[in-house]
């Protein structure tokens, strides 16, 4: 298995632009998580899905952030419009109940 | 809400010295997980502890779960430069809850 696959690895965008981050979880894993990591705030859980259904989105910063999981093998995290304070590393992780497998992350820079 | 704290925030050790990081939860946990993140990398799952007082070993790493299931520790014997990274504990309140990550302990090993 190739593990959790995220794309792109790096994204540089201008303030106000829409950004879409993508994630392919490990086949068979029924939980999918989106995390944001910054030096100041550490690892923050944004949202997680179970069997493609959003369970807890209380960590989503504001309405500019949205996440979808249209099927078991794909999820997106969208930021529209993006702001400089959204600059961070965004990780996707999947799990079968214990122990999360993280993707390599997307480093987002909003200028 | 549930909080997971870790101390110390940073630790610098000479190669060959031992290292310990401590994790404390404000609530009783169902289980606790430990992750390691190398600089520039993503968190990698190390182990999960479930039982009160449980002790598990992985080569030079010893993990312990407290009797009250509110604290945990990770001890590394005779550190090596390959141990460099940030060690996160992550607590789960119930089997169906999301994992809450601690802020991590950043370990530097001086050769």
JSON list of C-alpha atoms in Angstrom, two decimals:
[
{"chain": "A", "resi": 1, "resn": "UNK", "atom": "CA", "xyz": [0.00, 0.00, 0.00]},
{"chain": "A", "resi": 2, "resn": "UNK", "atom": "CA", "xyz": [1.28, 3.46, -0.90]},
{"chain": "A", "resi": 3, "resn": "UNK", "atom": "CA", "xyz": [-0.01, 4.92, 2.32]},
{"chain": "A", "resi": 4, "resn": "UNK", "atom": "CA", "xyz": [-2.03, 8.11, 2.60]},
{"chain": "A", "resi": 5, "resn": "UNK", "atom": "CA", "xyz": [-1.46, 10.22, -0.47]},
{"chain": "A", "resi": 6, "resn": "UNK", "atom": "CA", "xyz": [-1.81, 13.99, -0.39]},
{"chain": "A", "resi": 7, "resn": "UNK", "atom": "CA", "xyz": [-1.53, 16.50, -3.18]},
{"chain": "A", "resi": 8, "resn": "UNK", "atom": "CA", "xyz": [-0.09, 18.92, -3.86]},
{"chain": "A", "resi": 9, "resn": "UNK", "atom": "CA", "xyz": [3.02, 18.73, -1.63]},
{"chain": "A", "resi": 10, "resn": "UNK", "atom": "CA", "xyz": [3.49, 22.47, -1.81]},
{"chain": "A", "resi": 11, "resn": "UNK", "atom": "CA", "xyz": [1.07, 25.24, -2.71]},
{"chain": "A", "resi": 12, "resn": "UNK", "atom": "CA", "xyz": [1.78, 28.93, -2.94]},
{"chain": "A", "resi": 13, "resn": "UNK", "atom": "CA", "xyz": [-1.19, 31.12, -3.63]},
{"chain": "A", "resi": 14, "resn": "UNK", "atom": "CA", "xyz": [-2.22, 34.71, -3.40]},
{"chain": "A", "resi": 15, "resn": "UNK", "atom": "CA", "xyz": [-4.58, 36.00, -0.76]},
{"chain": "A", "resi": 16, "resn": "UNK", "atom": "CA", "xyz": [-8.18, 35.71, -1.89]},
{"chain": "A", "resi": 17, "resn": "UNK", "atom": "CA", "xyz": [-7.62, 32.71, -4.15]},
{"chain": "A", "resi": 18, "resn": "UNK", "atom": "CA", "xyz": [-9.33, 29.37, -3.71]},
{"chain": "A", "resi": 19, "resn": "UNK", "atom": "CA", "xyz": [-7.18, 26.47, -2.58]},
{"chain": "A", "resi": 20, "resn": "UNK", "atom": "CA", "xyz": [-8.08, 22.79, -2.78]},
{"chain": "A", "resi": 21, "resn": "UNK", "atom": "CA", "xyz": [-6.10, 20.13, -0.97]},
{"chain": "A", "resi": 22, "resn": "UNK", "atom": "CA", "xyz": [-6.58, 16.48, -1.84]},
{"chain": "A", "resi": 23, "resn": "UNK", "atom": "CA", "xyz": [-6.24, 13.24, 0.04]},
{"chain": "A", "resi": 24, "resn": "UNK", "atom": "CA", "xyz": [-6.45, 9.55, -0.80]},
{"chain": "A", "resi": 25, "resn": "UNK", "atom": "CA", "xyz": [-6.69, 7.44, 2.37]},
{"chain": "A", "resi": 26, "resn": "UNK", "atom": "CA", "xyz": [-5.43, 3.89, 2.79]},
{"chain": "A", "resi": 27, "resn": "UNK", "atom": "CA", "xyz": [-7.84, 1.45, 1.23]},
{"chain": "A", "resi": 28, "resn": "UNK", "atom": "CA", "xyz": [-10.12, -0.08, 3.84]},
{"chain": "A", "resi": 29, "resn": "UNK", "atom": "CA", "xyz": [-9.60, 2.62, 6.45]},
{"chain": "A", "resi": 30, "resn": "UNK", "atom": "CA", "xyz": [-12.97, 3.97, 7.55]},
{"chain": "A", "resi": 31, "resn": "UNK", "atom": "CA", "xyz": [-11.80, 7.11, 9.35]},
{"chain": "A", "resi": 32, "resn": "UNK", "atom": "CA", "xyz": [-10.29, 10.14, 7.65]},
{"chain": "A", "resi": 33, "resn": "UNK", "atom": "CA", "xyz": [-8.93, 13.19, 9.43]},
{"chain": "A", "resi": 34, "resn": "UNK", "atom": "CA", "xyz": [-7.75, 16.62, 8.35]},
{"chain": "A", "resi": 35, "resn": "UNK", "atom": "CA", "xyz": [-5.18, 18.34, 10.59]},
{"chain": "A", "resi": 36, "resn": "UNK", "atom": "CA", "xyz": [-3.42, 21.68, 10.40]},
{"chain": "A", "resi": 37, "resn": "UNK", "atom": "CA", "xyz": [0.03, 22.15, 11.92]},
{"chain": "A", "resi": 38, "resn": "UNK", "atom": "CA", "xyz": [1.69, 25.45, 12.78]},
{"chain": "A", "resi": 39, "resn": "UNK", "atom": "CA", "xyz": [4.48, 26.36, 15.17]},
{"chain": "A", "resi": 40, "resn": "UNK", "atom": "CA", "xyz": [2.12, 28.45, 17.26]},
{"chain": "A", "resi": 41, "resn": "UNK", "atom": "CA", "xyz": [-0.85, 26.11, 17.51]},
{"chain": "A", "resi": 42, "resn": "UNK", "atom": "CA", "xyz": [0.65, 22.67, 16.98]},
{"chain": "A", "resi": 43, "resn": "UNK", "atom": "CA", "xyz": [-1.49, 19.91, 15.47]},
{"chain": "A", "resi": 44, "resn": "UNK", "atom": "CA", "xyz": [-5.13, 20.99, 15.22]},
{"chain": "A", "resi": 45, "resn": "UNK", "atom": "CA", "xyz": [-7.90, 18.63, 14.18]},
{"chain": "A", "resi": 46, "resn": "UNK", "atom": "CA", "xyz": [-10.07, 20.40, 11.62]},
{"chain": "A", "resi": 47, "resn": "UNK", "atom": "CA", "xyz": [-12.62, 17.73, 10.71]},
{"chain": "A", "resi": 48, "resn": "UNK", "atom": "CA", "xyz": [-12.99, 13.97, 10.57]},
{"chain": "A", "resi": 49, "resn": "UNK", "atom": "CA", "xyz": [-15.13, 11.53, 8.65]},
{"chain": "A", "resi": 50, "resn": "UNK", "atom": "CA", "xyz": [-16.32, 8.02, 9.41]},
{"chain": "A", "resi": 51, "resn": "UNK", "atom": "CA", "xyz": [-17.48, 5.98, 6.43]},
{"chain": "A", "resi": 52, "resn": "UNK", "atom": "CA", "xyz": [-17.46, 9.15, 4.32]},
{"chain": "A", "resi": 53, "resn": "UNK", "atom": "CA", "xyz": [-19.79, 11.00, 6.72]},
{"chain": "A", "resi": 54, "resn": "UNK", "atom": "CA", "xyz": [-18.52, 14.12, 8.53]},
{"chain": "A", "resi": 55, "resn": "UNK", "atom": "CA", "xyz": [-18.63, 13.40, 12.26]},
{"chain": "A", "resi": 56, "resn": "UNK", "atom": "CA", "xyz": [-17.01, 16.44, 13.88]},
{"chain": "A", "resi": 57, "resn": "UNK", "atom": "CA", "xyz": [-16.18, 19.68, 12.12]},
{"chain": "A", "resi": 58, "resn": "UNK", "atom": "CA", "xyz": [-15.86, 21.79, 15.27]},
{"chain": "A", "resi": 59, "resn": "UNK", "atom": "CA", "xyz": [-12.22, 22.44, 14.48]},
{"chain": "A", "resi": 60, "resn": "UNK", "atom": "CA", "xyz": [-12.90, 24.08, 11.13]},
{"chain": "A", "resi": 61, "resn": "UNK", "atom": "CA", "xyz": [-11.77, 27.68, 11.67]},
{"chain": "A", "resi": 62, "resn": "UNK", "atom": "CA", "xyz": [-14.55, 29.46, 9.84]},
{"chain": "A", "resi": 63, "resn": "UNK", "atom": "CA", "xyz": [-16.88, 29.32, 6.89]},
{"chain": "A", "resi": 64, "resn": "UNK", "atom": "CA", "xyz": [-14.01, 29.80, 4.50]},
{"chain": "A", "resi": 65, "resn": "UNK", "atom": "CA", "xyz": [-13.03, 26.19, 5.14]},
{"chain": "A", "resi": 66, "resn": "UNK", "atom": "CA", "xyz": [-15.01, 23.25, 3.80]},
{"chain": "A", "resi": 67, "resn": "UNK", "atom": "CA", "xyz": [-14.28, 19.54, 3.45]},
{"chain": "A", "resi": 68, "resn": "UNK", "atom": "CA", "xyz": [-15.89, 16.76, 1.48]},
{"chain": "A", "resi": 69, "resn": "UNK", "atom": "CA", "xyz": [-15.52, 13.03, 1.17]},
{"chain": "A", "resi": 70, "resn": "UNK", "atom": "CA", "xyz": [-17.53, 11.97, -1.87]},
{"chain": "A", "resi": 71, "resn": "UNK", "atom": "CA", "xyz": [-16.33, 8.35, -1.65]},
{"chain": "A", "resi": 72, "resn": "UNK", "atom": "CA", "xyz": [-14.14, 6.09, 0.46]},
{"chain": "A", "resi": 73, "resn": "UNK", "atom": "CA", "xyz": [-11.01, 6.81, -1.54]},
{"chain": "A", "resi": 74, "resn": "UNK", "atom": "CA", "xyz": [-11.01, 10.59, -1.83]},
{"chain": "A", "resi": 75, "resn": "UNK", "atom": "CA", "xyz": [-11.38, 13.71, 0.27]},
{"chain": "A", "resi": 76, "resn": "UNK", "atom": "CA", "xyz": [-10.83, 17.41, -0.30]},
{"chain": "A", "resi": 77, "resn": "UNK", "atom": "CA", "xyz": [-10.25, 20.38, 1.95]},
{"chain": "A", "resi": 78, "resn": "UNK", "atom": "CA", "xyz": [-11.09, 23.71, 0.36]},
{"chain": "A", "resi": 79, "resn": "UNK", "atom": "CA", "xyz": [-10.25, 27.20, 1.52]},
{"chain": "A", "resi": 80, "resn": "UNK", "atom": "CA", "xyz": [-12.09, 30.04, -0.18]},
{"chain": "A", "resi": 81, "resn": "UNK", "atom": "CA", "xyz": [-10.98, 32.79, 0.00]},
{"chain": "A", "resi": 82, "resn": "UNK", "atom": "CA", "xyz": [-7.53, 32.05, 1.38]},
{"chain": "A", "resi": 83, "resn": "UNK", "atom": "CA", "xyz": [-5.77, 34.41, 3.80]},
{"chain": "A", "resi": 84, "resn": "UNK", "atom": "CA", "xyz": [-2.11, 34.67, 4.89]},
{"chain": "A", "resi": 85, "resn": "UNK", "atom": "CA", "xyz": [-3.01, 33.28, 8.34]},
{"chain": "A", "resi": 86, "resn": "UNK", "atom": "CA", "xyz": [-4.05, 30.03, 6.65]},
{"chain": "A", "resi": 87, "resn": "UNK", "atom": "CA", "xyz": [-0.39, 29.34, 5.88]},
{"chain": "A", "resi": 88, "resn": "UNK", "atom": "CA", "xyz": [0.45, 26.01, 7.52]},
{"chain": "A", "resi": 89, "resn": "UNK", "atom": "CA", "xyz": [1.10, 22.35, 6.82]},
{"chain": "A", "resi": 90, "resn": "UNK", "atom": "CA", "xyz": [-2.14, 20.47, 6.28]},
{"chain": "A", "resi": 91, "resn": "UNK", "atom": "CA", "xyz": [-2.10, 16.75, 7.01]},
{"chain": "A", "resi": 92, "resn": "UNK", "atom": "CA", "xyz": [-4.60, 14.13, 6.07]},
{"chain": "A", "resi": 93, "resn": "UNK", "atom": "CA", "xyz": [-4.65, 10.92, 8.12]},
{"chain": "A", "resi": 94, "resn": "UNK", "atom": "CA", "xyz": [-6.65, 7.71, 7.94]},
{"chain": "A", "resi": 95, "resn": "UNK", "atom": "CA", "xyz": [-7.33, 4.99, 10.45]},
{"chain": "A", "resi": 96, "resn": "UNK", "atom": "CA", "xyz": [-9.06, 1.69, 10.99]},
{"chain": "A", "resi": 97, "resn": "UNK", "atom": "CA", "xyz": [-9.75, 2.49, 14.64]},
{"chain": "A", "resi": 98, "resn": "UNK", "atom": "CA", "xyz": [-6.36, 2.70, 16.31]},
{"chain": "A", "resi": 99, "resn": "UNK", "atom": "CA", "xyz": [-3.21, 4.44, 15.22]},
{"chain": "A", "resi": 100, "resn": "UNK", "atom": "CA", "xyz": [-3.41, 7.09, 12.54]},
{"chain": "A", "resi": 101, "resn": "UNK", "atom": "CA", "xyz": [-1.44, 6.92, 9.31]},
{"chain": "A", "resi": 102, "resn": "UNK", "atom": "CA", "xyz": [-0.56, 10.40, 8.17]},
{"chain": "A", "resi": 103, "resn": "UNK", "atom": "CA", "xyz": [0.12, 11.59, 4.66]},
{"chain": "A", "resi": 104, "resn": "UNK", "atom": "CA", "xyz": [3.21, 13.63, 3.86]},
{"chain": "A", "resi": 105, "resn": "UNK", "atom": "CA", "xyz": [1.22, 16.84, 4.11]},
{"chain": "A", "resi": 106, "resn": "UNK", "atom": "CA", "xyz": [0.62, 19.90, 1.97]},
{"chain": "A", "resi": 107, "resn": "UNK", "atom": "CA", "xyz": [2.65, 22.97, 2.83]},
{"chain": "A", "resi": 108, "resn": "UNK", "atom": "CA", "xyz": [0.40, 25.93, 2.05]},
{"chain": "A", "resi": 109, "resn": "UNK", "atom": "CA", "xyz": [1.76, 29.44, 1.77]},
{"chain": "A", "resi": 110, "resn": "UNK", "atom": "CA", "xyz": [-0.66, 32.29, 1.21]},
{"chain": "A", "resi": 111, "resn": "UNK", "atom": "CA", "xyz": [1.01, 35.54, 0.20]},
{"chain": "B", "resi": 1, "resn": "UNK", "atom": "CA", "xyz": [-12.89, 20.30, 27.08]},
{"chain": "B", "resi": 2, "resn": "UNK", "atom": "CA", "xyz": [-10.32, 17.56, 27.19]},
{"chain": "B", "resi": 3, "resn": "UNK", "atom": "CA", "xyz": [-6.71, 18.70, 27.24]},
{"chain": "B", "resi": 4, "resn": "UNK", "atom": "CA", "xyz": [-3.49, 16.80, 26.80]},
{"chain": "B", "resi": 5, "resn": "UNK", "atom": "CA", "xyz": [-0.30, 18.39, 28.05]},
{"chain": "B", "resi": 6, "resn": "UNK", "atom": "CA", "xyz": [3.32, 17.37, 27.58]},
{"chain": "B", "resi": 7, "resn": "UNK", "atom": "CA", "xyz": [6.54, 18.30, 29.31]},
{"chain": "B", "resi": 8, "resn": "UNK", "atom": "CA", "xyz": [9.15, 19.30, 28.59]},
{"chain": "B", "resi": 9, "resn": "UNK", "atom": "CA", "xyz": [8.52, 21.34, 25.45]},
{"chain": "B", "resi": 10, "resn": "UNK", "atom": "CA", "xyz": [12.14, 21.00, 24.36]},
{"chain": "B", "resi": 11, "resn": "UNK", "atom": "CA", "xyz": [14.97, 18.70, 25.44]},
{"chain": "B", "resi": 12, "resn": "UNK", "atom": "CA", "xyz": [18.59, 18.77, 24.34]},
{"chain": "B", "resi": 13, "resn": "UNK", "atom": "CA", "xyz": [20.66, 15.74, 25.27]},
{"chain": "B", "resi": 14, "resn": "UNK", "atom": "CA", "xyz": [24.13, 14.46, 24.55]},
{"chain": "B", "resi": 15, "resn": "UNK", "atom": "CA", "xyz": [24.18, 11.35, 22.44]},
{"chain": "B", "resi": 16, "resn": "UNK", "atom": "CA", "xyz": [24.08, 8.34, 24.74]},
{"chain": "B", "resi": 17, "resn": "UNK", "atom": "CA", "xyz": [22.08, 10.08, 27.47]},
{"chain": "B", "resi": 18, "resn": "UNK", "atom": "CA", "xyz": [18.57, 9.00, 28.36]},
{"chain": "B", "resi": 19, "resn": "UNK", "atom": "CA", "xyz": [15.44, 11.03, 27.56]},
{"chain": "B", "resi": 20, "resn": "UNK", "atom": "CA", "xyz": [11.94, 11.05, 29.01]},
{"chain": "B", "resi": 21, "resn": "UNK", "atom": "CA", "xyz": [8.82, 12.94, 27.99]},
{"chain": "B", "resi": 22, "resn": "UNK", "atom": "CA", "xyz": [5.67, 13.06, 30.10]},
{"chain": "B", "resi": 23, "resn": "UNK", "atom": "CA", "xyz": [2.07, 13.34, 29.01]},
{"chain": "B", "resi": 24, "resn": "UNK", "atom": "CA", "xyz": [-0.86, 14.35, 31.21]},
{"chain": "B", "resi": 25, "resn": "UNK", "atom": "CA", "xyz": [-4.56, 14.43, 30.49]},
{"chain": "B", "resi": 26, "resn": "UNK", "atom": "CA", "xyz": [-7.23, 16.44, 32.26]},
{"chain": "B", "resi": 27, "resn": "UNK", "atom": "CA", "xyz": [-9.59, 13.45, 31.96]},
{"chain": "B", "resi": 28, "resn": "UNK", "atom": "CA", "xyz": [-9.35, 9.68, 32.20]},
{"chain": "B", "resi": 29, "resn": "UNK", "atom": "CA", "xyz": [-8.40, 8.16, 28.88]},
{"chain": "B", "resi": 30, "resn": "UNK", "atom": "CA", "xyz": [-9.56, 5.06, 27.06]},
{"chain": "B", "resi": 31, "resn": "UNK", "atom": "CA", "xyz": [-6.17, 4.74, 25.45]},
{"chain": "B", "resi": 32, "resn": "UNK", "atom": "CA", "xyz": [-3.12, 6.76, 24.59]},
{"chain": "B", "resi": 33, "resn": "UNK", "atom": "CA", "xyz": [-1.03, 6.79, 21.45]},
{"chain": "B", "resi": 34, "resn": "UNK", "atom": "CA", "xyz": [2.48, 8.00, 20.76]},
{"chain": "B", "resi": 35, "resn": "UNK", "atom": "CA", "xyz": [3.80, 9.45, 17.53]},
{"chain": "B", "resi": 36, "resn": "UNK", "atom": "CA", "xyz": [7.16, 10.64, 16.28]},
{"chain": "B", "resi": 37, "resn": "UNK", "atom": "CA", "xyz": [7.63, 13.41, 13.75]},
{"chain": "B", "resi": 38, "resn": "UNK", "atom": "CA", "xyz": [11.06, 13.95, 12.20]},
{"chain": "B", "resi": 39, "resn": "UNK", "atom": "CA", "xyz": [11.96, 17.51, 11.19]},
{"chain": "B", "resi": 40, "resn": "UNK", "atom": "CA", "xyz": [10.16, 18.28, 7.93]},
{"chain": "B", "resi": 41, "resn": "UNK", "atom": "CA", "xyz": [8.24, 15.03, 8.10]},
{"chain": "B", "resi": 42, "resn": "UNK", "atom": "CA", "xyz": [4.85, 13.81, 9.17]},
{"chain": "B", "resi": 43, "resn": "UNK", "atom": "CA", "xyz": [3.74, 12.15, 12.44]},
{"chain": "B", "resi": 44, "resn": "UNK", "atom": "CA", "xyz": [4.38, 8.43, 12.49]},
{"chain": "B", "resi": 45, "resn": "UNK", "atom": "CA", "xyz": [2.44, 6.15, 14.81]},
{"chain": "B", "resi": 46, "resn": "UNK", "atom": "CA", "xyz": [4.66, 4.38, 17.34]},
{"chain": "B", "resi": 47, "resn": "UNK", "atom": "CA", "xyz": [2.38, 2.57, 19.78]},
{"chain": "B", "resi": 48, "resn": "UNK", "atom": "CA", "xyz": [-0.96, 2.47, 21.56]},
{"chain": "B", "resi": 49, "resn": "UNK", "atom": "CA", "xyz": [-1.44, 1.76, 25.27]},
{"chain": "B", "resi": 50, "resn": "UNK", "atom": "CA", "xyz": [-4.82, 0.62, 26.54]},
{"chain": "B", "resi": 51, "resn": "UNK", "atom": "CA", "xyz": [-4.54, -0.98, 29.97]},
{"chain": "B", "resi": 52, "resn": "UNK", "atom": "CA", "xyz": [-3.99, 0.75, 33.29]},
{"chain": "B", "resi": 53, "resn": "UNK", "atom": "CA", "xyz": [-0.33, 0.48, 34.30]},
{"chain": "B", "resi": 54, "resn": "UNK", "atom": "CA", "xyz": [0.64, -0.98, 30.93]},
{"chain": "B", "resi": 55, "resn": "UNK", "atom": "CA", "xyz": [4.32, -0.93, 29.96]},
{"chain": "B", "resi": 56, "resn": "UNK", "atom": "CA", "xyz": [5.50, -1.64, 26.43]},
{"chain": "B", "resi": 57, "resn": "UNK", "atom": "CA", "xyz": [8.98, -1.66, 24.96]},
{"chain": "B", "resi": 58, "resn": "UNK", "atom": "CA", "xyz": [10.25, -1.10, 21.44]},
{"chain": "B", "resi": 59, "resn": "UNK", "atom": "CA", "xyz": [14.02, -1.60, 21.43]},
{"chain": "B", "resi": 60, "resn": "UNK", "atom": "CA", "xyz": [15.37, 1.44, 23.34]},
{"chain": "B", "resi": 61, "resn": "UNK", "atom": "CA", "xyz": [11.92, 3.01, 23.79]},
{"chain": "B", "resi": 62, "resn": "UNK", "atom": "CA", "xyz": [9.77, 2.28, 26.85]},
{"chain": "B", "resi": 63, "resn": "UNK", "atom": "CA", "xyz": [6.17, 3.45, 27.01]},
{"chain": "B", "resi": 64, "resn": "UNK", "atom": "CA", "xyz": [4.11, 3.52, 30.18]},
{"chain": "B", "resi": 65, "resn": "UNK", "atom": "CA", "xyz": [0.43, 4.21, 30.88]},
{"chain": "B", "resi": 66, "resn": "UNK", "atom": "CA", "xyz": [-0.41, 5.42, 34.37]},
{"chain": "B", "resi": 67, "resn": "UNK", "atom": "CA", "xyz": [-2.55, 3.48, 36.82]},
{"chain": "B", "resi": 68, "resn": "UNK", "atom": "CA", "xyz": [-5.25, 6.15, 36.70]},
{"chain": "B", "resi": 69, "resn": "UNK", "atom": "CA", "xyz": [-5.08, 6.24, 32.88]},
{"chain": "B", "resi": 70, "resn": "UNK", "atom": "CA", "xyz": [-4.51, 10.00, 32.95]},
{"chain": "B", "resi": 71, "resn": "UNK", "atom": "CA", "xyz": [-0.80, 10.11, 32.28]},
{"chain": "B", "resi": 72, "resn": "UNK", "atom": "CA", "xyz": [1.84, 8.42, 30.22]},
{"chain": "B", "resi": 73, "resn": "UNK", "atom": "CA", "xyz": [5.56, 8.56, 29.58]},
{"chain": "B", "resi": 74, "resn": "UNK", "atom": "CA", "xyz": [8.04, 7.72, 26.87]},
{"chain": "B", "resi": 75, "resn": "UNK", "atom": "CA", "xyz": [11.59, 6.91, 27.87]},
{"chain": "B", "resi": 76, "resn": "UNK", "atom": "CA", "xyz": [14.45, 6.52, 25.43]},
{"chain": "B", "resi": 77, "resn": "UNK", "atom": "CA", "xyz": [17.60, 4.79, 26.66]},
{"chain": "B", "resi": 78, "resn": "UNK", "atom": "CA", "xyz": [20.97, 5.85, 25.28]},
{"chain": "B", "resi": 79, "resn": "UNK", "atom": "CA", "xyz": [19.72, 8.33, 22.70]},
{"chain": "B", "resi": 80, "resn": "UNK", "atom": "CA", "xyz": [21.07, 8.30, 19.16]},
{"chain": "B", "resi": 81, "resn": "UNK", "atom": "CA", "xyz": [21.01, 11.01, 16.50]},
{"chain": "B", "resi": 82, "resn": "UNK", "atom": "CA", "xyz": [18.27, 9.05, 14.74]},
{"chain": "B", "resi": 83, "resn": "UNK", "atom": "CA", "xyz": [16.00, 9.77, 17.72]},
{"chain": "B", "resi": 84, "resn": "UNK", "atom": "CA", "xyz": [15.85, 13.47, 16.82]},
{"chain": "B", "resi": 85, "resn": "UNK", "atom": "CA", "xyz": [12.31, 14.72, 16.28]},
{"chain": "B", "resi": 86, "resn": "UNK", "atom": "CA", "xyz": [9.14, 15.71, 18.06]},
{"chain": "B", "resi": 87, "resn": "UNK", "atom": "CA", "xyz": [7.31, 13.14, 20.13]},
{"chain": "B", "resi": 88, "resn": "UNK", "atom": "CA", "xyz": [3.57, 13.55, 20.50]},
{"chain": "B", "resi": 89, "resn": "UNK", "atom": "CA", "xyz": [1.22, 11.78, 22.82]},
{"chain": "B", "resi": 90, "resn": "UNK", "atom": "CA", "xyz": [-2.40, 11.59, 21.77]},
{"chain": "B", "resi": 91, "resn": "UNK", "atom": "CA", "xyz": [-5.24, 10.72, 24.10]},
{"chain": "B", "resi": 92, "resn": "UNK", "atom": "CA", "xyz": [-8.64, 9.21, 23.42]},
{"chain": "B", "resi": 93, "resn": "UNK", "atom": "CA", "xyz": [-11.42, 9.68, 25.97]},
{"chain": "B", "resi": 94, "resn": "UNK", "atom": "CA", "xyz": [-13.66, 6.90, 24.71]},
{"chain": "B", "resi": 95, "resn": "UNK", "atom": "CA", "xyz": [-13.31, 4.40, 21.91]},
{"chain": "B", "resi": 96, "resn": "UNK", "atom": "CA", "xyz": [-15.49, 6.51, 19.64]},
{"chain": "B", "resi": 97, "resn": "UNK", "atom": "CA", "xyz": [-13.90, 9.87, 20.40]},
{"chain": "B", "resi": 98, "resn": "UNK", "atom": "CA", "xyz": [-11.40, 11.73, 18.31]},
{"chain": "B", "resi": 99, "resn": "UNK", "atom": "CA", "xyz": [-7.77, 11.65, 19.34]},
{"chain": "B", "resi": 100, "resn": "UNK", "atom": "CA", "xyz": [-6.48, 14.79, 21.05]},
{"chain": "B", "resi": 101, "resn": "UNK", "atom": "CA", "xyz": [-2.81, 15.48, 20.39]},
{"chain": "B", "resi": 102, "resn": "UNK", "atom": "CA", "xyz": [-0.51, 17.01, 22.96]},
{"chain": "B", "resi": 103, "resn": "UNK", "atom": "CA", "xyz": [1.81, 19.88, 21.97]},
{"chain": "B", "resi": 104, "resn": "UNK", "atom": "CA", "xyz": [4.79, 17.54, 21.62]},
{"chain": "B", "resi": 105, "resn": "UNK", "atom": "CA", "xyz": [8.30, 17.38, 23.03]},
{"chain": "B", "resi": 106, "resn": "UNK", "atom": "CA", "xyz": [11.06, 18.34, 20.63]},
{"chain": "B", "resi": 107, "resn": "UNK", "atom": "CA", "xyz": [14.20, 16.25, 21.15]},
{"chain": "B", "resi": 108, "resn": "UNK", "atom": "CA", "xyz": [17.63, 17.35, 19.95]},
{"chain": "B", "resi": 109, "resn": "UNK", "atom": "CA", "xyz": [20.57, 14.98, 20.23]},
{"chain": "B", "resi": 110, "resn": "UNK", "atom": "CA", "xyz": [24.07, 16.43, 20.27]},
{"chain": "B", "resi": 111, "resn": "UNK", "atom": "CA", "xyz": [26.60, 14.04, 18.72]}
]
